[in-house]
């Protein structure tokens, strides 16, 4: 592995772990999943349309929302912005 590949792999793992932690919180908040897919789809569309410079794209599933950012630093900025928007 090159140093860049190692950094990218580490960044991807960090992103995955952060996303997994957020998904677990969401699952606890919505254990029945009724309407969750529609809610996540609407959130993904809102993020896509908000014009976040750091967001490359989103993918929403039945119980998962994946936000793909340009870098680990970008992930931190997007996470902070979303938390401010949610008041948490």
mmCIF file of N, CA, C and O in Angstrom:
data_model
loop_
_atom_site.group_PDB
_atom_site.id
_atom_site.type_symbol
_atom_site.label_atom_id
_atom_site.label_comp_id
_atom_site.label_asym_id
_atom_site.label_seq_id
_atom_site.Cartn_x
_atom_site.Cartn_y
_atom_site.Cartn_z
ATOM 1 N N UNK A 1 0.827 -1.188 0.000
ATOM 2 C CA UNK A 1 0.000 0.000 0.000
ATOM 3 C C UNK A 1 0.869 1.248 0.000
ATOM 4 O O UNK A 1 1.868 1.315 0.678
ATOM 5 N N UNK A 2 0.382 2.218 -0.708
ATOM 6 C CA UNK A 2 1.063 3.498 -0.654
ATOM 7 C C UNK A 2 0.549 4.269 0.549
ATOM 8 O O UNK A 2 -0.477 3.931 1.143
ATOM 9 N N UNK A 3 1.242 5.312 0.917
ATOM 10 C CA UNK A 3 0.810 6.135 2.051
ATOM 11 C C UNK A 3 -0.573 6.728 1.786
ATOM 12 O O UNK A 3 -1.417 6.790 2.681
ATOM 13 N N UNK A 4 -0.821 7.137 0.545
ATOM 14 C CA UNK A 4 -2.119 7.721 0.201
ATOM 15 C C UNK A 4 -3.228 6.682 0.346
ATOM 16 O O UNK A 4 -4.293 6.977 0.882
ATOM 17 N N UNK A 5 -2.994 5.469 -0.116
ATOM 18 C CA UNK A 5 -3.992 4.407 0.005
ATOM 19 C C UNK A 5 -4.277 4.119 1.466
ATOM 20 O O UNK A 5 -5.434 3.952 1.867
ATOM 21 N N UNK A 6 -3.237 4.107 2.280
ATOM 22 C CA UNK A 6 -3.414 3.862 3.710
ATOM 23 C C UNK A 6 -4.239 4.970 4.347
ATOM 24 O O UNK A 6 -5.137 4.706 5.140
ATOM 25 N N UNK A 7 -3.941 6.232 3.976
ATOM 26 C CA UNK A 7 -4.723 7.357 4.515
ATOM 27 C C UNK A 7 -6.176 7.261 4.071
ATOM 28 O O UNK A 7 -7.093 7.488 4.856
ATOM 29 N N UNK A 8 -6.401 6.944 2.794
ATOM 30 C CA UNK A 8 -7.772 6.827 2.288
ATOM 31 C C UNK A 8 -8.524 5.706 2.993
ATOM 32 O O UNK A 8 -9.695 5.856 3.345
ATOM 33 N N UNK A 9 -7.868 4.584 3.216
ATOM 34 C CA UNK A 9 -8.510 3.464 3.909
ATOM 35 C C UNK A 9 -8.855 3.866 5.337
ATOM 36 O O UNK A 9 -9.948 3.564 5.826
ATOM 37 N N UNK A 10 -7.938 4.551 6.007
ATOM 38 C CA UNK A 10 -8.211 5.009 7.368
ATOM 39 C C UNK A 10 -9.346 6.003 7.406
ATOM 40 O O UNK A 10 -10.223 5.953 8.275
ATOM 41 N N UNK A 11 -9.377 6.918 6.441
ATOM 42 C CA UNK A 11 -10.452 7.903 6.356
ATOM 43 C C UNK A 11 -11.790 7.225 6.099
ATOM 44 O O UNK A 11 -12.809 7.586 6.691
ATOM 45 N N UNK A 12 -11.798 6.234 5.213
ATOM 46 C CA UNK A 12 -13.035 5.503 4.925
ATOM 47 C C UNK A 12 -13.528 4.769 6.162
ATOM 48 O O UNK A 12 -14.726 4.757 6.454
ATOM 49 N N UNK A 13 -12.599 4.180 6.913
ATOM 50 C CA UNK A 13 -12.982 3.480 8.142
ATOM 51 C C UNK A 13 -13.539 4.459 9.154
ATOM 52 O O UNK A 13 -14.566 4.191 9.785
ATOM 53 N N UNK A 14 -12.901 5.612 9.323
ATOM 54 C CA UNK A 14 -13.415 6.637 10.235
ATOM 55 C C UNK A 14 -14.816 7.069 9.818
ATOM 56 O O UNK A 14 -15.707 7.212 10.646
ATOM 57 N N UNK A 15 -15.008 7.285 8.523
ATOM 58 C CA UNK A 15 -16.317 7.695 8.010
ATOM 59 C C UNK A 15 -17.358 6.623 8.276
ATOM 60 O O UNK A 15 -18.479 6.913 8.683
ATOM 61 N N UNK A 16 -16.983 5.374 8.034
ATOM 62 C CA UNK A 16 -17.906 4.270 8.261
ATOM 63 C C UNK A 16 -18.297 4.187 9.732
ATOM 64 O O UNK A 16 -19.473 4.038 10.067
ATOM 65 N N UNK A 17 -17.312 4.301 10.618
ATOM 66 C CA UNK A 17 -17.595 4.200 12.047
ATOM 67 C C UNK A 17 -18.506 5.335 12.502
ATOM 68 O O UNK A 17 -19.431 5.121 13.281
ATOM 69 N N UNK A 18 -18.271 6.538 12.009
ATOM 70 C CA UNK A 18 -19.120 7.675 12.359
ATOM 71 C C UNK A 18 -20.536 7.464 11.820
ATOM 72 O O UNK A 18 -21.523 7.716 12.523
ATOM 73 N N UNK A 19 -20.632 6.992 10.578
ATOM 74 C CA UNK A 19 -21.948 6.744 9.985
ATOM 75 C C UNK A 19 -22.685 5.645 10.741
ATOM 76 O O UNK A 19 -23.894 5.730 10.968
ATOM 77 N N UNK A 20 -21.960 4.603 11.136
ATOM 78 C CA UNK A 20 -22.575 3.503 11.877
ATOM 79 C C UNK A 20 -23.122 3.995 13.213
ATOM 80 O O UNK A 20 -24.231 3.642 13.607
ATOM 81 N N UNK A 21 -22.369 4.828 13.905
ATOM 82 C CA UNK A 21 -22.820 5.365 15.194
ATOM 83 C C UNK A 21 -24.095 6.188 15.021
ATOM 84 O O UNK A 21 -25.039 6.063 15.806
ATOM 85 N N UNK A 22 -24.136 7.006 13.968
ATOM 86 C CA UNK A 22 -25.336 7.806 13.714
ATOM 87 C C UNK A 22 -26.513 6.909 13.334
ATOM 88 O O UNK A 22 -27.648 7.153 13.750
ATOM 89 N N UNK A 23 -26.256 5.864 12.562
ATOM 90 C CA UNK A 23 -27.324 4.934 12.177
ATOM 91 C C UNK A 23 -27.895 4.232 13.397
ATOM 92 O O UNK A 23 -29.108 4.014 13.487
ATOM 93 N N UNK A 24 -27.047 3.882 14.338
ATOM 94 C CA UNK A 24 -27.517 3.230 15.562
ATOM 95 C C UNK A 24 -28.416 4.163 16.359
ATOM 96 O O UNK A 24 -29.442 3.745 16.887
ATOM 97 N N UNK A 25 -28.057 5.436 16.429
ATOM 98 C CA UNK A 25 -28.903 6.425 17.124
ATOM 99 C C UNK A 25 -30.256 6.528 16.440
ATOM 100 O O UNK A 25 -31.292 6.579 17.086
ATOM 101 N N UNK A 26 -30.238 6.559 15.095
ATOM 102 C CA UNK A 26 -31.476 6.665 14.339
ATOM 103 C C UNK A 26 -32.348 5.445 14.545
ATOM 104 O O UNK A 26 -33.569 5.552 14.695
ATOM 105 N N UNK A 27 -31.734 4.277 14.572
ATOM 106 C CA UNK A 27 -32.498 3.047 14.765
ATOM 107 C C UNK A 27 -33.163 3.024 16.132
ATOM 108 O O UNK A 27 -34.297 2.590 16.272
ATOM 109 N N UNK A 28 -32.464 3.507 17.145
ATOM 110 C CA UNK A 28 -33.052 3.568 18.484
ATOM 111 C C UNK A 28 -34.219 4.545 18.518
ATOM 112 O O UNK A 28 -35.199 4.332 19.218
ATOM 113 N N UNK A 29 -34.106 5.624 17.755
ATOM 114 C CA UNK A 29 -35.172 6.626 17.714
ATOM 115 C C UNK A 29 -36.396 6.132 16.943
ATOM 116 O O UNK A 29 -37.510 6.565 17.195
ATOM 117 N N UNK A 30 -36.175 5.214 15.995
ATOM 118 C CA UNK A 30 -37.263 4.704 15.146
ATOM 119 C C UNK A 30 -37.219 3.179 15.088
ATOM 120 O O UNK A 30 -36.993 2.597 14.023
ATOM 121 N N UNK A 31 -37.461 2.499 16.188
ATOM 122 C CA UNK A 31 -37.324 1.034 16.177
ATOM 123 C C UNK A 31 -38.306 0.316 15.259
ATOM 124 O O UNK A 31 -38.034 -0.785 14.805
ATOM 125 N N UNK A 32 -39.436 0.917 14.968
ATOM 126 C CA UNK A 32 -40.424 0.248 14.124
ATOM 127 C C UNK A 32 -40.192 0.481 12.633
ATOM 128 O O UNK A 32 -40.782 -0.178 11.793
ATOM 129 N N UNK A 33 -39.382 1.441 12.262
ATOM 130 C CA UNK A 33 -39.048 1.780 10.878
ATOM 131 C C UNK A 33 -40.228 2.258 10.051
ATOM 132 O O UNK A 33 -40.093 2.433 8.856
ATOM 133 N N UNK A 34 -41.401 2.448 10.644
ATOM 134 C CA UNK A 34 -42.542 2.927 9.867
ATOM 135 C C UNK A 34 -42.270 4.325 9.336
ATOM 136 O O UNK A 34 -42.066 5.263 10.087
ATOM 137 N N UNK A 35 -42.236 4.447 8.039
ATOM 138 C CA UNK A 35 -42.019 5.730 7.402
ATOM 139 C C UNK A 35 -40.578 6.201 7.407
ATOM 140 O O UNK A 35 -40.282 7.271 6.890
ATOM 141 N N UNK A 36 -39.692 5.436 7.998
ATOM 142 C CA UNK A 36 -38.297 5.877 8.096
ATOM 143 C C UNK A 36 -37.659 6.023 6.724
ATOM 144 O O UNK A 36 -36.943 6.990 6.476
ATOM 145 N N UNK A 37 -37.936 5.111 5.812
ATOM 146 C CA UNK A 37 -37.326 5.185 4.479
ATOM 147 C C UNK A 37 -37.719 6.483 3.778
ATOM 148 O O UNK A 37 -36.874 7.143 3.163
ATOM 149 N N UNK A 38 -38.971 6.854 3.883
ATOM 150 C CA UNK A 38 -39.430 8.103 3.263
ATOM 151 C C UNK A 38 -38.763 9.302 3.916
ATOM 152 O O UNK A 38 -38.366 10.254 3.231
ATOM 153 N N UNK A 39 -38.629 9.267 5.246
ATOM 154 C CA UNK A 39 -37.972 10.363 5.955
ATOM 155 C C UNK A 39 -36.520 10.481 5.524
ATOM 156 O O UNK A 39 -36.028 11.581 5.269
ATOM 157 N N UNK A 40 -35.831 9.364 5.435
ATOM 158 C CA UNK A 40 -34.422 9.392 5.042
ATOM 159 C C UNK A 40 -34.256 9.867 3.606
ATOM 160 O O UNK A 40 -33.324 10.610 3.294
ATOM 161 N N UNK A 41 -35.159 9.446 2.741
ATOM 162 C CA UNK A 41 -35.112 9.912 1.359
ATOM 163 C C UNK A 41 -35.288 11.415 1.273
ATOM 164 O O UNK A 41 -34.581 12.097 0.519
ATOM 165 N N UNK A 42 -36.209 11.946 2.062
ATOM 166 C CA UNK A 42 -36.436 13.395 2.070
ATOM 167 C C UNK A 42 -35.214 14.134 2.616
ATOM 168 O O UNK A 42 -34.842 15.192 2.100
ATOM 169 N N UNK A 43 -34.573 13.583 3.633
ATOM 170 C CA UNK A 43 -33.366 14.195 4.190
ATOM 171 C C UNK A 43 -32.249 14.182 3.149
ATOM 172 O O UNK A 43 -31.547 15.185 2.965
ATOM 173 N N UNK A 44 -32.093 13.066 2.439
ATOM 174 C CA UNK A 44 -31.059 12.971 1.403
ATOM 175 C C UNK A 44 -31.283 14.015 0.310
ATOM 176 O O UNK A 44 -30.340 14.702 -0.108
ATOM 177 N N UNK A 45 -32.510 14.152 -0.132
ATOM 178 C CA UNK A 45 -32.832 15.151 -1.163
ATOM 179 C C UNK A 45 -32.541 16.553 -0.641
ATOM 180 O O UNK A 45 -31.959 17.386 -1.346
ATOM 181 N N UNK A 46 -32.912 16.822 0.606
ATOM 182 C CA UNK A 46 -32.671 18.143 1.187
ATOM 183 C C UNK A 46 -31.178 18.451 1.254
ATOM 184 O O UNK A 46 -30.749 19.565 0.936
ATOM 185 N N UNK A 47 -30.381 17.463 1.658
ATOM 186 C CA UNK A 47 -28.927 17.666 1.714
ATOM 187 C C UNK A 47 -28.377 17.901 0.309
ATOM 188 O O UNK A 47 -27.576 18.811 0.088
ATOM 189 N N UNK A 48 -28.830 17.108 -0.658
ATOM 190 C CA UNK A 48 -28.370 17.272 -2.039
ATOM 191 C C UNK A 48 -28.723 18.663 -2.574
ATOM 192 O O UNK A 48 -27.920 19.301 -3.254
ATOM 193 N N UNK A 49 -29.909 19.149 -2.261
ATOM 194 C CA UNK A 49 -30.372 20.430 -2.783
ATOM 195 C C UNK A 49 -29.824 21.622 -2.011
ATOM 196 O O UNK A 49 -29.864 22.742 -2.504
ATOM 197 N N UNK A 50 -29.298 21.380 -0.812
ATOM 198 C CA UNK A 50 -28.783 22.469 0.016
ATOM 199 C C UNK A 50 -27.471 23.035 -0.511
ATOM 200 O O UNK A 50 -27.061 24.121 -0.121
ATOM 201 N N UNK A 51 -26.818 22.309 -1.398
ATOM 202 C CA UNK A 51 -25.594 22.814 -1.992
ATOM 203 C C UNK A 51 -24.391 22.786 -1.063
ATOM 204 O O UNK A 51 -23.544 23.671 -1.127
ATOM 205 N N UNK A 52 -24.307 21.783 -0.202
ATOM 206 C CA UNK A 52 -23.137 21.621 0.655
ATOM 207 C C UNK A 52 -21.932 21.397 -0.253
ATOM 208 O O UNK A 52 -21.881 20.409 -0.981
ATOM 209 N N UNK A 53 -20.945 22.289 -0.205
ATOM 210 C CA UNK A 53 -19.760 22.136 -1.050
ATOM 211 C C UNK A 53 -18.987 20.860 -0.731
ATOM 212 O O UNK A 53 -18.366 20.271 -1.601
ATOM 213 N N UNK A 54 -19.021 20.439 0.530
ATOM 214 C CA UNK A 54 -18.244 19.283 0.973
ATOM 215 C C UNK A 54 -18.915 17.944 0.675
ATOM 216 O O UNK A 54 -18.302 16.905 0.837
ATOM 217 N N UNK A 55 -20.172 17.957 0.264
ATOM 218 C CA UNK A 55 -20.910 16.710 0.014
ATOM 219 C C UNK A 55 -20.832 16.343 -1.457
ATOM 220 O O UNK A 55 -21.185 17.128 -2.334
ATOM 221 N N UNK A 56 -20.354 15.138 -1.714
ATOM 222 C CA UNK A 56 -20.305 14.634 -3.085
ATOM 223 C C UNK A 56 -21.645 14.032 -3.488
ATOM 224 O O UNK A 56 -22.010 14.056 -4.661
ATOM 225 N N UNK A 57 -22.371 13.463 -2.516
ATOM 226 C CA UNK A 57 -23.668 12.874 -2.814
ATOM 227 C C UNK A 57 -24.220 12.146 -1.606
ATOM 228 O O UNK A 57 -23.555 12.017 -0.579
ATOM 229 N N UNK A 58 -25.450 11.690 -1.742
ATOM 230 C CA UNK A 58 -26.119 10.951 -0.672
ATOM 231 C C UNK A 58 -26.786 9.714 -1.245
ATOM 232 O O UNK A 58 -27.116 9.665 -2.430
ATOM 233 N N UNK A 59 -26.982 8.732 -0.384
ATOM 234 C CA UNK A 59 -27.720 7.524 -0.735
ATOM 235 C C UNK A 59 -28.618 7.215 0.456
ATOM 236 O O UNK A 59 -28.144 7.123 1.584
ATOM 237 N N UNK A 60 -29.908 7.062 0.199
ATOM 238 C CA UNK A 60 -30.846 6.731 1.263
ATOM 239 C C UNK A 60 -31.434 5.353 1.003
ATOM 240 O O UNK A 60 -31.835 5.040 -0.115
ATOM 241 N N UNK A 61 -31.449 4.556 2.039
ATOM 242 C CA UNK A 61 -32.044 3.230 1.964
ATOM 243 C C UNK A 61 -33.214 3.130 2.914
ATOM 244 O O UNK A 61 -33.736 4.132 3.385
ATOM 245 N N UNK A 62 -33.615 1.916 3.197
ATOM 246 C CA UNK A 62 -34.757 1.691 4.075
ATOM 247 C C UNK A 62 -34.509 2.218 5.488
ATOM 248 O O UNK A 62 -35.395 2.783 6.111
ATOM 249 N N UNK A 63 -33.299 2.015 5.978
ATOM 250 C CA UNK A 63 -32.993 2.470 7.335
ATOM 251 C C UNK A 63 -31.604 3.073 7.450
ATOM 252 O O UNK A 63 -31.010 3.117 8.516
ATOM 253 N N UNK A 64 -31.078 3.551 6.313
ATOM 254 C CA UNK A 64 -29.714 4.073 6.284
ATOM 255 C C UNK A 64 -29.645 5.316 5.425
ATOM 256 O O UNK A 64 -30.277 5.390 4.373
ATOM 257 N N UNK A 65 -28.874 6.283 5.879
ATOM 258 C CA UNK A 65 -28.578 7.459 5.075
ATOM 259 C C UNK A 65 -27.066 7.590 5.011
ATOM 260 O O UNK A 65 -26.403 7.711 6.036
ATOM 261 N N UNK A 66 -26.518 7.540 3.806
ATOM 262 C CA UNK A 66 -25.087 7.666 3.599
ATOM 263 C C UNK A 66 -24.821 9.015 2.961
ATOM 264 O O UNK A 66 -25.389 9.340 1.916
ATOM 265 N N UNK A 67 -23.979 9.812 3.611
ATOM 266 C CA UNK A 67 -23.561 11.101 3.077
ATOM 267 C C UNK A 67 -22.086 10.966 2.734
ATOM 268 O O UNK A 67 -21.264 10.701 3.607
ATOM 269 N N UNK A 68 -21.761 11.133 1.472
ATOM 270 C CA UNK A 68 -20.387 10.976 1.011
ATOM 271 C C UNK A 68 -19.761 12.362 0.907
ATOM 272 O O UNK A 68 -20.259 13.226 0.191
ATOM 273 N N UNK A 69 -18.661 12.543 1.656
ATOM 274 C CA UNK A 69 -17.988 13.836 1.676
ATOM 275 C C UNK A 69 -16.648 13.756 0.957
ATOM 276 O O UNK A 69 -16.130 12.677 0.702
ATOM 277 N N UNK A 70 -16.086 14.911 0.688
ATOM 278 C CA UNK A 70 -14.825 15.009 -0.051
ATOM 279 C C UNK A 70 -13.632 14.501 0.745
ATOM 280 O O UNK A 70 -12.652 14.060 0.163
ATOM 281 N N UNK A 71 -13.695 14.592 2.075
ATOM 282 C CA UNK A 71 -12.559 14.207 2.915
ATOM 283 C C UNK A 71 -13.042 14.041 4.353
ATOM 284 O O UNK A 71 -14.198 14.338 4.675
ATOM 285 N N UNK A 72 -12.139 13.600 5.213
ATOM 286 C CA UNK A 72 -12.477 13.473 6.631
ATOM 287 C C UNK A 72 -12.748 14.851 7.232
ATOM 288 O O UNK A 72 -13.659 15.013 8.042
ATOM 289 N N UNK A 73 -11.976 15.850 6.835
ATOM 290 C CA UNK A 73 -12.203 17.210 7.321
ATOM 291 C C UNK A 73 -13.567 17.710 6.851
ATOM 292 O O UNK A 73 -14.321 18.321 7.616
ATOM 293 N N UNK A 74 -13.896 17.425 5.596
ATOM 294 C CA UNK A 74 -15.206 17.802 5.060
ATOM 295 C C UNK A 74 -16.313 17.115 5.846
ATOM 296 O O UNK A 74 -17.347 17.722 6.139
ATOM 297 N N UNK A 75 -16.104 15.847 6.203
ATOM 298 C CA UNK A 75 -17.097 15.117 7.003
ATOM 299 C C UNK A 75 -17.345 15.831 8.321
ATOM 300 O O UNK A 75 -18.487 15.996 8.742
ATOM 301 N N UNK A 76 -16.280 16.285 8.961
ATOM 302 C CA UNK A 76 -16.419 16.994 10.235
ATOM 303 C C UNK A 76 -17.220 18.278 10.059
ATOM 304 O O UNK A 76 -18.080 18.594 10.888
ATOM 305 N N UNK A 77 -16.946 19.013 8.995
ATOM 306 C CA UNK A 77 -17.684 20.261 8.748
ATOM 307 C C UNK A 77 -19.159 19.983 8.483
ATOM 308 O O UNK A 77 -20.036 20.676 9.005
ATOM 309 N N UNK A 78 -19.440 18.969 7.657
ATOM 310 C CA UNK A 78 -20.837 18.633 7.335
ATOM 311 C C UNK A 78 -21.567 18.160 8.586
ATOM 312 O O UNK A 78 -22.699 18.569 8.856
ATOM 313 N N UNK A 79 -20.916 17.308 9.372
ATOM 314 C CA UNK A 79 -21.527 16.819 10.613
ATOM 315 C C UNK A 79 -21.851 17.975 11.538
ATOM 316 O O UNK A 79 -22.957 18.051 12.090
ATOM 317 N N UNK A 80 -20.917 18.885 11.708
ATOM 318 C CA UNK A 80 -21.151 20.050 12.582
ATOM 319 C C UNK A 80 -22.297 20.913 12.059
ATOM 320 O O UNK A 80 -23.157 21.346 12.840
ATOM 321 N N UNK A 81 -22.338 21.121 10.758
ATOM 322 C CA UNK A 81 -23.408 21.938 10.170
ATOM 323 C C UNK A 81 -24.771 21.271 10.360
ATOM 324 O O UNK A 81 -25.742 21.928 10.745
ATOM 325 N N UNK A 82 -24.844 19.973 10.117
ATOM 326 C CA UNK A 82 -26.119 19.268 10.300
ATOM 327 C C UNK A 82 -26.552 19.277 11.753
ATOM 328 O O UNK A 82 -27.742 19.472 12.054
ATOM 329 N N UNK A 83 -25.615 19.098 12.672
ATOM 330 C CA UNK A 83 -25.961 19.141 14.091
ATOM 331 C C UNK A 83 -26.478 20.505 14.505
ATOM 332 O O UNK A 83 -27.418 20.617 15.277
ATOM 333 N N UNK A 84 -25.850 21.570 13.975
ATOM 334 C CA UNK A 84 -26.340 22.922 14.270
ATOM 335 C C UNK A 84 -27.760 23.097 13.740
ATOM 336 O O UNK A 84 -28.628 23.660 14.407
ATOM 337 N N UNK A 85 -27.994 22.585 12.522
ATOM 338 C CA UNK A 85 -29.316 22.708 11.915
ATOM 339 C C UNK A 85 -30.364 21.952 12.734
ATOM 340 O O UNK A 85 -31.521 22.371 12.815
ATOM 341 N N UNK A 86 -29.964 20.826 13.324
ATOM 342 C CA UNK A 86 -30.886 20.003 14.120
ATOM 343 C C UNK A 86 -30.960 20.451 15.569
ATOM 344 O O UNK A 86 -31.749 19.922 16.357
ATOM 345 N N UNK A 87 -30.104 21.399 15.933
ATOM 346 C CA UNK A 87 -30.106 21.901 17.307
ATOM 347 C C UNK A 87 -29.526 20.922 18.294
ATOM 348 O O UNK A 87 -29.912 20.888 19.471
ATOM 349 N N UNK A 88 -28.591 20.066 17.840
ATOM 350 C CA UNK A 88 -27.993 19.107 18.767
ATOM 351 C C UNK A 88 -26.493 19.249 18.844
ATOM 352 O O UNK A 88 -25.890 19.957 18.140
#
